[in-house]
PDB file of C-alpha atoms in Angstrom:
ATOM      1  CA  UNK A 934       0.000   0.000   0.000  1.00 42.00           C
ATOM      2  CA  UNK A 935       1.151   3.518  -0.675  1.00 40.00           C
ATOM      3  CA  UNK A 936       1.391   5.917   2.222  1.00 45.00           C
ATOM      4  CA  UNK A 937       0.176   8.775   0.035  1.00 41.00           C
ATOM      5  CA  UNK A 938      -3.271   8.320  -1.420  1.00 49.00           C
ATOM      6  CA  UNK A 939      -3.957   9.859  -4.810  1.00 41.00           C
ATOM      7  CA  UNK A 940      -7.359  11.523  -4.523  1.00 43.00           C
ATOM      8  CA  UNK A 941      -9.701  10.210  -7.228  1.00 39.00           C
ATOM      9  CA  UNK A 942     -12.739  12.439  -6.728  1.00 37.00           C
ATOM     10  CA  UNK A 943     -12.601  13.869 -10.239  1.00 39.00           C
ATOM     11  CA  UNK A 944     -12.591  10.428 -11.841  1.00 39.00           C
ATOM     12  CA  UNK A 945     -15.517   8.170 -12.426  1.00 41.00           C
ATOM     13  CA  UNK A 946     -16.687   8.528  -8.818  1.00 45.00           C
ATOM     14  CA  UNK A 947     -18.038  12.034  -9.318  1.00 46.00           C
ATOM     15  CA  UNK A 948     -19.839  11.093 -12.517  1.00 45.00           C
ATOM     16  CA  UNK A 949     -21.202   7.966 -10.925  1.00 45.00           C
ATOM     17  CA  UNK A 950     -22.600  10.034  -8.063  1.00 46.00           C
ATOM     18  CA  UNK A 951     -24.394  12.409 -10.412  1.00 45.00           C
ATOM     19  CA  UNK A 952     -26.017   9.450 -12.132  1.00 43.00           C
ATOM     20  CA  UNK A 953     -27.411   8.008  -8.911  1.00 46.00           C
ATOM     21  CA  UNK A 954     -28.027  11.012  -6.676  1.00 45.00           C
ATOM     22  CA  UNK A 955     -31.431  11.806  -8.151  1.00 45.00           C
ATOM     23  CA  UNK A 956     -32.725   8.323  -7.413  1.00 44.00           C
ATOM     24  CA  UNK A 957     -31.338   8.515  -3.899  1.00 46.00           C
ATOM     25  CA  UNK A 958     -32.915  11.897  -3.175  1.00 45.00           C
ATOM     26  CA  UNK A 959     -36.382  10.483  -2.445  1.00 42.00           C
ATOM     27  CA  UNK A 960     -34.949   8.134   0.164  1.00 43.00           C
ATOM     28  CA  UNK A 961     -32.762  10.897   1.577  1.00 43.00           C
ATOM     29  CA  UNK A 962     -35.741  13.208   1.987  1.00 42.00           C
ATOM     30  CA  UNK A 963     -37.359  10.572   4.165  1.00 41.00           C
ATOM     31  CA  UNK A 964     -34.160  10.248   6.188  1.00 42.00           C
ATOM     32  CA  UNK A 965     -33.528   6.688   5.088  1.00 39.00           C
ATOM     33  CA  UNK A 966     -29.916   5.552   5.117  1.00 41.00           C
ATOM     34  CA  UNK A 967     -29.098   2.027   4.024  1.00 38.00           C
ATOM     35  CA  UNK A 968     -26.680   0.404   6.439  1.00 37.00           C
ATOM     36  CA  UNK A 969     -23.956  -1.887   5.267  1.00 37.00           C
ATOM     37  CA  UNK A 970     -24.461  -5.584   5.847  1.00 34.00           C
ATOM     38  CA  UNK A 971     -23.103  -7.036   9.058  1.00 37.00           C
ATOM     39  CA  UNK A 972     -19.751  -8.756   8.953  1.00 39.00           C
ATOM     40  CA  UNK A 973     -20.130 -12.543   9.123  1.00 41.00           C
ATOM     41  CA  UNK A 974     -19.677 -14.063  12.563  1.00 42.00           C
ATOM     42  CA  UNK A 975     -16.084 -14.759  13.426  1.00 43.00           C
ATOM     43  CA  UNK A 976     -14.610 -12.209  11.031  1.00 53.00           C
ATOM     44  CA  UNK A 977     -12.891  -9.020  12.138  1.00 82.00           C
ATOM     45  CA  UNK A 978     -14.005  -5.626  10.918  1.00 91.00           C
ATOM     46  CA  UNK A 979     -11.563  -3.319   9.226  1.00 96.00           C
ATOM     47  CA  UNK A 980     -10.622  -0.116  11.044  1.00 97.00           C
ATOM     48  CA  UNK A 981     -10.863   3.350   9.525  1.00 98.00           C
ATOM     49  CA  UNK A 982      -9.300   6.111  11.601  1.00 98.00           C
ATOM     50  CA  UNK A 983     -10.797   9.599  11.166  1.00 98.00           C
ATOM     51  CA  UNK A 984      -9.316  12.716  12.710  1.00 97.00           C
ATOM     52  CA  UNK A 985     -12.200  15.205  13.104  1.00 96.00           C
ATOM     53  CA  UNK A 986     -15.686  14.454  14.367  1.00 97.00           C
ATOM     54  CA  UNK A 987     -17.246  16.204  11.347  1.00 98.00           C
ATOM     55  CA  UNK A 988     -15.443  13.888   8.932  1.00 98.00           C
ATOM     56  CA  UNK A 989     -16.167  11.009  11.311  1.00 98.00           C
ATOM     57  CA  UNK A 990     -19.903  11.571  10.999  1.00 98.00           C
ATOM     58  CA  UNK A 991     -19.661  11.815   7.204  1.00 98.00           C
ATOM     59  CA  UNK A 992     -17.536   8.654   6.996  1.00 98.00           C
ATOM     60  CA  UNK A 993     -19.901   6.675   9.222  1.00 98.00           C
ATOM     61  CA  UNK A 994     -22.826   7.595   7.014  1.00 98.00           C
ATOM     62  CA  UNK A 995     -20.915   6.285   4.000  1.00 98.00           C
ATOM     63  CA  UNK A 996     -19.514   3.113   5.580  1.00 97.00           C
ATOM     64  CA  UNK A 997     -22.401   2.144   7.854  1.00 96.00           C
ATOM     65  CA  UNK A 998     -21.503  -0.707  10.210  1.00 93.00           C
ATOM     66  CA  UNK A 999     -19.305  -2.562   7.737  1.00 94.00           C
ATOM     67  CA  UNK A1000     -16.121  -1.227   9.332  1.00 97.00           C
ATOM     68  CA  UNK A1001     -15.065   0.256  12.647  1.00 97.00           C
ATOM     69  CA  UNK A1002     -14.853   4.018  12.188  1.00 97.00           C
ATOM     70  CA  UNK A1003     -12.703   5.380  15.035  1.00 97.00           C
ATOM     71  CA  UNK A1004     -12.928   9.159  15.470  1.00 97.00           C
ATOM     72  CA  UNK A1005     -10.022  10.808  17.270  1.00 96.00           C
ATOM     73  CA  UNK A1006     -11.538  14.223  18.038  1.00 95.00           C
ATOM     74  CA  UNK A1007     -14.116  14.417  20.807  1.00 93.00           C
ATOM     75  CA  UNK A1008     -17.301  16.484  20.659  1.00 93.00           C
ATOM     76  CA  UNK A1009     -16.914  20.236  21.291  1.00 87.00           C
ATOM     77  CA  UNK A1010     -13.155  20.068  20.736  1.00 88.00           C
ATOM     78  CA  UNK A1011     -10.876  22.351  18.736  1.00 84.00           C
ATOM     79  CA  UNK A1012      -9.517  20.614  15.615  1.00 86.00           C
ATOM     80  CA  UNK A1013      -6.452  22.875  15.613  1.00 81.00           C
ATOM     81  CA  UNK A1014      -5.256  21.764  19.041  1.00 81.00           C
ATOM     82  CA  UNK A1015      -6.644  18.323  19.964  1.00 85.00           C
ATOM     83  CA  UNK A1016      -4.157  15.488  20.422  1.00 85.00           C
ATOM     84  CA  UNK A1017      -4.138  11.696  20.469  1.00 90.00           C
ATOM     85  CA  UNK A1018      -3.122   9.119  23.044  1.00 91.00           C
ATOM     86  CA  UNK A1019      -0.342   6.601  22.563  1.00 93.00           C
ATOM     87  CA  UNK A1020      -2.999   3.921  22.088  1.00 93.00           C
ATOM     88  CA  UNK A1021      -4.717   5.930  19.361  1.00 94.00           C
ATOM     89  CA  UNK A1022      -1.391   6.580  17.651  1.00 94.00           C
ATOM     90  CA  UNK A1023      -0.816   2.829  17.613  1.00 94.00           C
ATOM     91  CA  UNK A1024      -4.289   2.258  16.157  1.00 95.00           C
ATOM     92  CA  UNK A1025      -3.498   4.668  13.345  1.00 96.00           C
ATOM     93  CA  UNK A1026      -0.496   2.574  12.335  1.00 96.00           C
ATOM     94  CA  UNK A1027      -2.689  -0.561  12.205  1.00 96.00           C
ATOM     95  CA  UNK A1028      -5.647   0.935  10.339  1.00 97.00           C
ATOM     96  CA  UNK A1029      -6.616   0.074   6.781  1.00 97.00           C
ATOM     97  CA  UNK A1030      -7.267   3.752   6.048  1.00 98.00           C
ATOM     98  CA  UNK A1031      -6.835   7.159   7.688  1.00 98.00           C
ATOM     99  CA  UNK A1032      -9.246   9.924   6.711  1.00 98.00           C
ATOM    100  CA  UNK A1033      -8.100  13.404   7.691  1.00 98.00           C
ATOM    101  CA  UNK A1034      -9.097  16.957   6.829  1.00 97.00           C
ATOM    102  CA  UNK A1035      -5.627  18.212   6.001  1.00 96.00           C
ATOM    103  CA  UNK A1036      -4.670  21.648   4.669  1.00 95.00           C
ATOM    104  CA  UNK A1037      -2.996  22.197   8.044  1.00 91.00           C
ATOM    105  CA  UNK A1038      -6.144  21.821  10.181  1.00 93.00           C
ATOM    106  CA  UNK A1039      -5.214  19.037  12.615  1.00 93.00           C
ATOM    107  CA  UNK A1040      -2.051  20.660  13.882  1.00 87.00           C
ATOM    108  CA  UNK A1041      -1.777  18.393  16.913  1.00 89.00           C
ATOM    109  CA  UNK A1042      -1.936  15.056  15.059  1.00 94.00           C
ATOM    110  CA  UNK A1043      -0.208  15.649  11.724  1.00 92.00           C
ATOM    111  CA  UNK A1044       3.029  14.055  12.961  1.00 93.00           C
ATOM    112  CA  UNK A1045       1.121  10.870  13.863  1.00 95.00           C
ATOM    113  CA  UNK A1046      -0.520  10.800  10.442  1.00 96.00           C
ATOM    114  CA  UNK A1047       2.903  11.114   8.810  1.00 96.00           C
ATOM    115  CA  UNK A1048       4.228   8.302  10.997  1.00 96.00           C
ATOM    116  CA  UNK A1049       1.362   5.998   9.990  1.00 97.00           C
ATOM    117  CA  UNK A1050       1.922   6.829   6.327  1.00 97.00           C
ATOM    118  CA  UNK A1051       5.582   5.871   6.736  1.00 96.00           C
ATOM    119  CA  UNK A1052       4.354   2.501   7.995  1.00 95.00           C
ATOM    120  CA  UNK A1053       2.413   2.032   4.749  1.00 97.00           C
ATOM    121  CA  UNK A1054      -1.047   3.067   5.925  1.00 98.00           C
ATOM    122  CA  UNK A1055      -2.986   4.860   3.145  1.00 98.00           C
ATOM    123  CA  UNK A1056      -4.243   8.289   4.171  1.00 98.00           C
ATOM    124  CA  UNK A1057      -6.846  10.420   2.423  1.00 98.00           C
ATOM    125  CA  UNK A1058      -6.364  14.188   2.813  1.00 98.00           C
ATOM    126  CA  UNK A1059      -9.937  15.209   2.082  1.00 98.00           C
ATOM    127  CA  UNK A1060      -9.251  18.937   1.873  1.00 98.00           C
ATOM    128  CA  UNK A1061      -7.184  18.622  -1.294  1.00 97.00           C
ATOM    129  CA  UNK A1062     -10.062  16.748  -2.983  1.00 97.00           C
ATOM    130  CA  UNK A1063     -12.598  19.577  -2.827  1.00 98.00           C
ATOM    131  CA  UNK A1064     -11.020  22.388  -4.838  1.00 96.00           C
ATOM    132  CA  UNK A1065      -9.862  24.337  -1.756  1.00 96.00           C
ATOM    133  CA  UNK A1066      -9.999  28.106  -1.488  1.00 95.00           C
ATOM    134  CA  UNK A1067      -7.340  30.381  -0.003  1.00 91.00           C
ATOM    135  CA  UNK A1068      -7.888  32.166   3.299  1.00 85.00           C
ATOM    136  CA  UNK A1069      -9.142  35.662   2.556  1.00 71.00           C
ATOM    137  CA  UNK A1070      -6.890  37.644   4.857  1.00 65.00           C
ATOM    138  CA  UNK A1071      -3.866  39.786   4.058  1.00 55.00           C
ATOM    139  CA  UNK A1072      -1.780  38.076   6.724  1.00 59.00           C
ATOM    140  CA  UNK A1073      -2.557  34.601   5.376  1.00 59.00           C
ATOM    141  CA  UNK A1074      -2.697  35.348   1.651  1.00 63.00           C
ATOM    142  CA  UNK A1075      -2.322  32.200  -0.426  1.00 74.00           C
ATOM    143  CA  UNK A1076      -2.696  29.822   2.538  1.00 86.00           C
ATOM    144  CA  UNK A1077      -5.255  27.071   1.782  1.00 92.00           C
ATOM    145  CA  UNK A1078      -8.405  27.341   3.875  1.00 93.00           C
ATOM    146  CA  UNK A1079      -9.097  23.988   5.579  1.00 95.00           C
ATOM    147  CA  UNK A1080     -12.719  24.739   6.585  1.00 94.00           C
ATOM    148  CA  UNK A1081     -14.369  23.360   3.441  1.00 97.00           C
ATOM    149  CA  UNK A1082     -17.287  21.696   5.264  1.00 98.00           C
ATOM    150  CA  UNK A1083     -19.127  25.020   5.597  1.00 97.00           C
ATOM    151  CA  UNK A1084     -19.947  24.615   1.874  1.00 98.00           C
ATOM    152  CA  UNK A1085     -22.211  21.553   1.420  1.00 98.00           C
ATOM    153  CA  UNK A1086     -21.361  21.337  -2.275  1.00 98.00           C
ATOM    154  CA  UNK A1087     -17.769  20.614  -1.323  1.00 98.00           C
ATOM    155  CA  UNK A1088     -18.955  18.032   1.193  1.00 98.00           C
ATOM    156  CA  UNK A1089     -20.605  16.200  -1.709  1.00 98.00           C
ATOM    157  CA  UNK A1090     -17.134  16.163  -3.309  1.00 98.00           C
ATOM    158  CA  UNK A1091     -15.760  14.833  -0.020  1.00 98.00           C
ATOM    159  CA  UNK A1092     -18.322  12.021  -0.046  1.00 98.00           C
ATOM    160  CA  UNK A1093     -17.050  10.985  -3.492  1.00 98.00           C
ATOM    161  CA  UNK A1094     -13.426  11.019  -2.331  1.00 98.00           C
ATOM    162  CA  UNK A1095     -14.117   9.044   0.869  1.00 98.00           C
ATOM    163  CA  UNK A1096     -16.205   6.443  -0.962  1.00 98.00           C
ATOM    164  CA  UNK A1097     -13.475   5.885  -3.541  1.00 98.00           C
ATOM    165  CA  UNK A1098     -10.746   5.651  -0.881  1.00 98.00           C
ATOM    166  CA  UNK A1099     -12.717   3.155   1.191  1.00 98.00           C
ATOM    167  CA  UNK A1100     -13.528   1.062  -1.883  1.00 97.00           C
ATOM    168  CA  UNK A1101      -9.850   0.999  -2.833  1.00 97.00           C
ATOM    169  CA  UNK A1102      -8.276   0.261   0.545  1.00 97.00           C
ATOM    170  CA  UNK A1103     -10.809  -1.218   2.983  1.00 97.00           C
ATOM    171  CA  UNK A1104     -12.075  -4.784   3.018  1.00 93.00           C
ATOM    172  CA  UNK A1105     -15.869  -4.738   3.318  1.00 93.00           C
ATOM    173  CA  UNK A1106     -18.347  -7.644   3.528  1.00 90.00           C
ATOM    174  CA  UNK A1107     -20.625  -6.124   0.855  1.00 90.00           C
ATOM    175  CA  UNK A1108     -18.867  -3.437  -1.220  1.00 89.00           C
ATOM    176  CA  UNK A1109     -22.031  -2.753  -3.222  1.00 92.00           C
ATOM    177  CA  UNK A1110     -23.749  -1.162  -0.246  1.00 93.00           C
ATOM    178  CA  UNK A1111     -20.917   1.368   0.107  1.00 97.00           C
ATOM    179  CA  UNK A1112     -21.981   3.027  -3.150  1.00 96.00           C
ATOM    180  CA  UNK A1113     -25.652   2.970  -2.104  1.00 97.00           C
ATOM    181  CA  UNK A1114     -24.897   4.594   1.239  1.00 97.00           C
ATOM    182  CA  UNK A1115     -22.719   7.257  -0.355  1.00 98.00           C
ATOM    183  CA  UNK A1116     -25.373   8.112  -2.958  1.00 98.00           C
ATOM    184  CA  UNK A1117     -28.092   8.482  -0.341  1.00 98.00           C
ATOM    185  CA  UNK A1118     -25.974  10.573   2.009  1.00 98.00           C
ATOM    186  CA  UNK A1119     -24.750  12.693  -0.880  1.00 98.00           C
ATOM    187  CA  UNK A1120     -28.379  13.420  -1.731  1.00 98.00           C
ATOM    188  CA  UNK A1121     -29.054  14.467   1.854  1.00 98.00           C
ATOM    189  CA  UNK A1122     -26.149  16.906   1.728  1.00 98.00           C
ATOM    190  CA  UNK A1123     -27.357  18.242  -1.634  1.00 98.00           C
ATOM    191  CA  UNK A1124     -30.802  18.834  -0.109  1.00 98.00           C
ATOM    192  CA  UNK A1125     -29.141  20.673   2.786  1.00 98.00           C
ATOM    193  CA  UNK A1126     -27.320  22.880   0.286  1.00 98.00           C
ATOM    194  CA  UNK A1127     -30.549  23.866  -1.440  1.00 98.00           C
ATOM    195  CA  UNK A1128     -32.257  24.658   1.879  1.00 98.00           C
ATOM    196  CA  UNK A1129     -29.330  26.819   2.992  1.00 98.00           C
ATOM    197  CA  UNK A1130     -29.339  28.653  -0.338  1.00 98.00           C
ATOM    198  CA  UNK A1131     -33.013  29.519   0.141  1.00 98.00           C
ATOM    199  CA  UNK A1132     -32.433  30.744   3.705  1.00 98.00           C
ATOM    200  CA  UNK A1133     -29.456  32.965   2.854  1.00 98.00           C
ATOM    201  CA  UNK A1134     -31.114  34.296  -0.308  1.00 98.00           C
ATOM    202  CA  UNK A1135     -33.770  35.907   1.899  1.00 97.00           C
ATOM    203  CA  UNK A1136     -31.186  38.241   3.499  1.00 97.00           C
ATOM    204  CA  UNK A1137     -31.175  41.841   2.324  1.00 95.00           C
ATOM    205  CA  UNK A1138     -28.044  42.942   0.420  1.00 93.00           C
ATOM    206  CA  UNK A1139     -26.950  45.186   3.296  1.00 91.00           C
ATOM    207  CA  UNK A1140     -27.227  42.339   5.862  1.00 93.00           C
ATOM    208  CA  UNK A1141     -24.665  39.991   4.349  1.00 94.00           C
ATOM    209  CA  UNK A1142     -21.480  41.093   6.139  1.00 92.00           C
ATOM    210  CA  UNK A1143     -20.111  38.821   8.857  1.00 91.00           C
ATOM    211  CA  UNK A1144     -17.341  38.881  11.466  1.00 86.00           C
ATOM    212  CA  UNK A1145     -16.139  35.702  13.179  1.00 83.00           C
ATOM    213  CA  UNK A1146     -13.649  34.746  15.869  1.00 77.00           C
ATOM    214  CA  UNK A1147     -11.242  33.416  13.187  1.00 75.00           C
ATOM    215  CA  UNK A1148     -11.400  32.774   9.456  1.00 82.00           C
ATOM    216  CA  UNK A1149     -13.699  29.761   9.347  1.00 89.00           C
ATOM    217  CA  UNK A1150     -16.632  30.721   7.101  1.00 92.00           C
ATOM    218  CA  UNK A1151     -14.864  31.623   3.878  1.00 92.00           C
ATOM    219  CA  UNK A1152     -16.400  28.694   2.002  1.00 95.00           C
ATOM    220  CA  UNK A1153     -19.893  29.415   3.294  1.00 96.00           C
ATOM    221  CA  UNK A1154     -19.555  33.073   2.312  1.00 95.00           C
ATOM    222  CA  UNK A1155     -18.281  32.132  -1.140  1.00 96.00           C
ATOM    223  CA  UNK A1156     -21.115  29.663  -1.709  1.00 98.00           C
ATOM    224  CA  UNK A1157     -24.025  31.757  -0.424  1.00 98.00           C
ATOM    225  CA  UNK A1158     -23.066  35.318  -1.302  1.00 97.00           C
ATOM    226  CA  UNK A1159     -21.928  36.640   2.082  1.00 96.00           C
ATOM    227  CA  UNK A1160     -18.915  38.839   2.803  1.00 92.00           C
ATOM    228  CA  UNK A1161     -16.450  38.124   5.605  1.00 89.00           C
ATOM    229  CA  UNK A1162     -15.238  41.584   6.584  1.00 86.00           C
ATOM    230  CA  UNK A1163     -13.036  40.556   9.489  1.00 79.00           C
ATOM    231  CA  UNK A1164     -12.048  38.074  12.178  1.00 76.00           C
ATOM    232  CA  UNK A1165     -11.051  38.589  15.800  1.00 71.00           C
ATOM    233  CA  UNK A1166      -8.067  36.285  15.257  1.00 57.00           C
ATOM    234  CA  UNK A1167      -6.695  37.234  11.826  1.00 55.00           C
ATOM    235  CA  UNK A1168      -5.802  33.694  10.850  1.00 46.00           C
ATOM    236  CA  UNK A1169      -7.220  30.360   9.734  1.00 41.00           C
ATOM    237  CA  UNK A1170      -6.249  28.791  13.068  1.00 44.00           C
ATOM    238  CA  UNK A1171      -7.442  29.345  16.622  1.00 44.00           C
ATOM    239  CA  UNK A1172      -3.828  29.088  17.802  1.00 45.00           C
ATOM    240  CA  UNK A1173      -3.110  32.610  16.572  1.00 50.00           C
ATOM    241  CA  UNK A1174      -3.664  35.696  18.732  1.00 55.00           C
ATOM    242  CA  UNK A1175      -4.734  39.209  17.747  1.00 57.00           C
ATOM    243  CA  UNK A1176      -2.676  42.251  18.629  1.00 60.00           C
ATOM    244  CA  UNK A1177      -4.119  45.407  20.176  1.00 61.00           C
ATOM    245  CA  UNK A1178      -3.836  47.036  16.752  1.00 67.00           C
ATOM    246  CA  UNK A1179      -5.782  44.159  15.179  1.00 65.00           C
ATOM    247  CA  UNK A1180      -8.625  44.625  17.671  1.00 67.00           C
ATOM    248  CA  UNK A1181      -8.655  48.383  17.179  1.00 69.00           C
ATOM    249  CA  UNK A1182      -8.843  48.053  13.397  1.00 70.00           C
ATOM    250  CA  UNK A1183     -11.579  45.438  13.616  1.00 71.00           C
ATOM    251  CA  UNK A1184     -13.578  47.536  16.085  1.00 73.00           C
ATOM    252  CA  UNK A1185     -13.476  50.339  13.540  1.00 75.00           C
ATOM    253  CA  UNK A1186     -14.716  47.939  10.874  1.00 72.00           C
ATOM    254  CA  UNK A1187     -17.603  46.834  13.101  1.00 75.00           C
ATOM    255  CA  UNK A1188     -18.699  50.416  13.673  1.00 74.00           C
ATOM    256  CA  UNK A1189     -18.324  51.471  10.059  1.00 75.00           C
ATOM    257  CA  UNK A1190     -20.080  48.416   8.606  1.00 74.00           C
ATOM    258  CA  UNK A1191     -22.860  48.375  11.192  1.00 76.00           C
ATOM    259  CA  UNK A1192     -22.801  44.603  11.534  1.00 82.00           C
ATOM    260  CA  UNK A1193     -25.549  43.354  13.873  1.00 83.00           C
ATOM    261  CA  UNK A1194     -23.673  40.305  15.182  1.00 83.00           C
ATOM    262  CA  UNK A1195     -20.298  38.693  15.728  1.00 83.00           C
ATOM    263  CA  UNK A1196     -20.169  34.928  15.328  1.00 89.00           C
ATOM    264  CA  UNK A1197     -18.066  32.936  17.806  1.00 81.00           C
ATOM    265  CA  UNK A1198     -17.137  29.256  17.742  1.00 80.00           C
ATOM    266  CA  UNK A1199     -18.793  27.236  20.510  1.00 73.00           C
ATOM    267  CA  UNK A1200     -15.532  25.329  21.116  1.00 62.00           C
ATOM    268  CA  UNK A1201     -13.608  28.531  21.884  1.00 60.00           C
ATOM    269  CA  UNK A1202     -13.891  31.019  24.745  1.00 54.00           C
ATOM    270  CA  UNK A1203     -15.610  34.180  23.539  1.00 63.00           C
ATOM    271  CA  UNK A1204     -13.666  36.604  25.772  1.00 64.00           C
ATOM    272  CA  UNK A1205     -11.867  38.228  22.836  1.00 62.00           C
ATOM    273  CA  UNK A1206     -15.109  38.542  20.922  1.00 67.00           C
ATOM    274  CA  UNK A1207     -16.729  40.325  23.851  1.00 70.00           C
ATOM    275  CA  UNK A1208     -13.708  42.603  24.227  1.00 69.00           C
ATOM    276  CA  UNK A1209     -14.080  43.493  20.568  1.00 66.00           C
ATOM    277  CA  UNK A1210     -17.773  44.269  21.008  1.00 66.00           C
ATOM    278  CA  UNK A1211     -16.929  46.564  23.910  1.00 71.00           C
ATOM    279  CA  UNK A1212     -14.141  48.234  21.899  1.00 65.00           C
ATOM    280  CA  UNK A1213     -16.525  48.870  19.022  1.00 62.00           C
ATOM    281  CA  UNK A1214     -18.869  50.679  21.407  1.00 68.00           C
ATOM    282  CA  UNK A1215     -21.911  49.508  19.507  1.00 64.00           C
ATOM    283  CA  UNK A1216     -24.783  47.192  20.283  1.00 72.00           C
ATOM    284  CA  UNK A1217     -23.839  43.889  18.708  1.00 76.00           C
ATOM    285  CA  UNK A1218     -24.982  40.319  19.353  1.00 82.00           C
ATOM    286  CA  UNK A1219     -22.488  37.567  20.217  1.00 81.00           C
ATOM    287  CA  UNK A1220     -23.856  34.490  18.424  1.00 90.00           C
ATOM    288  CA  UNK A1221     -22.315  31.051  19.102  1.00 89.00           C
ATOM    289  CA  UNK A1222     -21.962  28.729  16.115  1.00 93.00           C
ATOM    290  CA  UNK A1223     -20.798  25.125  15.773  1.00 94.00           C
ATOM    291  CA  UNK A1224     -18.198  26.021  13.201  1.00 89.00           C
ATOM    292  CA  UNK A1225     -15.412  23.446  13.712  1.00 91.00           C
ATOM    293  CA  UNK A1226     -16.795  20.650  15.864  1.00 94.00           C
ATOM    294  CA  UNK A1227     -19.936  18.653  16.386  1.00 96.00           C
ATOM    295  CA  UNK A1228     -21.618  18.746  19.781  1.00 95.00           C
ATOM    296  CA  UNK A1229     -22.829  15.856  21.886  1.00 95.00           C
ATOM    297  CA  UNK A1230     -26.294  14.673  20.803  1.00 96.00           C
ATOM    298  CA  UNK A1231     -29.095  16.972  21.855  1.00 95.00           C
ATOM    299  CA  UNK A1232     -27.077  20.208  21.872  1.00 94.00           C
ATOM    300  CA  UNK A1233     -27.768  21.326  18.307  1.00 95.00           C
ATOM    301  CA  UNK A1234     -24.928  19.767  16.339  1.00 97.00           C
ATOM    302  CA  UNK A1235     -25.020  16.036  16.913  1.00 97.00           C
ATOM    303  CA  UNK A1236     -24.388  15.433  13.198  1.00 98.00           C
ATOM    304  CA  UNK A1237     -22.999  17.390  10.277  1.00 98.00           C
ATOM    305  CA  UNK A1238     -26.466  17.926   8.809  1.00 98.00           C
ATOM    306  CA  UNK A1239     -27.851  19.162  12.128  1.00 98.00           C
ATOM    307  CA  UNK A1240     -24.838  21.421  12.708  1.00 98.00           C
ATOM    308  CA  UNK A1241     -25.267  23.170   9.377  1.00 98.00           C
ATOM    309  CA  UNK A1242     -29.003  23.675   9.884  1.00 98.00           C
ATOM    310  CA  UNK A1243     -28.450  25.089  13.369  1.00 98.00           C
ATOM    311  CA  UNK A1244     -25.745  27.463  12.144  1.00 97.00           C
ATOM    312  CA  UNK A1245     -27.811  28.631   9.193  1.00 98.00           C
ATOM    313  CA  UNK A1246     -30.835  29.349  11.397  1.00 98.00           C
ATOM    314  CA  UNK A1247     -28.739  31.277  13.924  1.00 97.00           C
ATOM    315  CA  UNK A1248     -26.868  33.249  11.287  1.00 97.00           C
ATOM    316  CA  UNK A1249     -29.905  34.295   9.268  1.00 97.00           C
ATOM    317  CA  UNK A1250     -31.825  35.220  12.423  1.00 97.00           C
ATOM    318  CA  UNK A1251     -28.960  37.384  13.713  1.00 95.00           C
ATOM    319  CA  UNK A1252     -28.260  39.046  10.379  1.00 95.00           C
ATOM    320  CA  UNK A1253     -31.949  39.839   9.948  1.00 93.00           C
ATOM    321  CA  UNK A1254     -32.320  41.419  13.387  1.00 83.00           C
TER     322      UNK A1254
END
């Protein structure tokens, strides 16, 4: 096996998905997801290691119960800073496939991914498979933006890439059901995209400017016609820190643009966001979003689909206020 997986999303997989997604849409609308057949008694399931809980949820919907999908990142965690245990690192080197976001997102586990790849474990860097954008900030110009999941159309691309990687590298009891699962889930994500487009289209032209705690919604803005006019942390990672000058400049932007809300990640303390709101000396809402991590079930972002619906509802409500 090769340690570096060539991403095949632009090959036949993408065309195959377009041919089947319409038929799957009716089942997806009803919330039906075919599960993979159980592994025969006495056989051992393959292991797929996934770094982030967002990609873990997507992968589980594609694979069903035909393989053990082990997700490294816990709910409500920060993908930029979470780490792995020695046991998990050992699991990665024994897995049949590693699925990771890439583009520099999982800063605390990249060394372990590289180590597993050196041991011959294939690894899919999903971010490179979805036509990534660059971070729209002068200080990070040209740096790939890893937060592609905020655009559901790119998640459909990710579904293609994950399906193809699993089919190529993972032993499954019934490979035919992998394609069925992927088509149905892809249709669910496509339906999400259309719903989000309708919701954001209802915003007035002067209510489409957003400020976040760091640059995480570039893909969403690009897809749905919003404008990111600033971030509290002028970077694509939460590990950066703003200077006093950064906060002063952004406070000026808030006042001049008249934005009604600042969006903060639920996995990060919002102290800096509140300081910014006070600096701006304007009435502005602090709206928490599930931008980089799923929540535990029942808190609004137990799955990728639920997370995106919750965020869309909160964003459109705040921007319309």
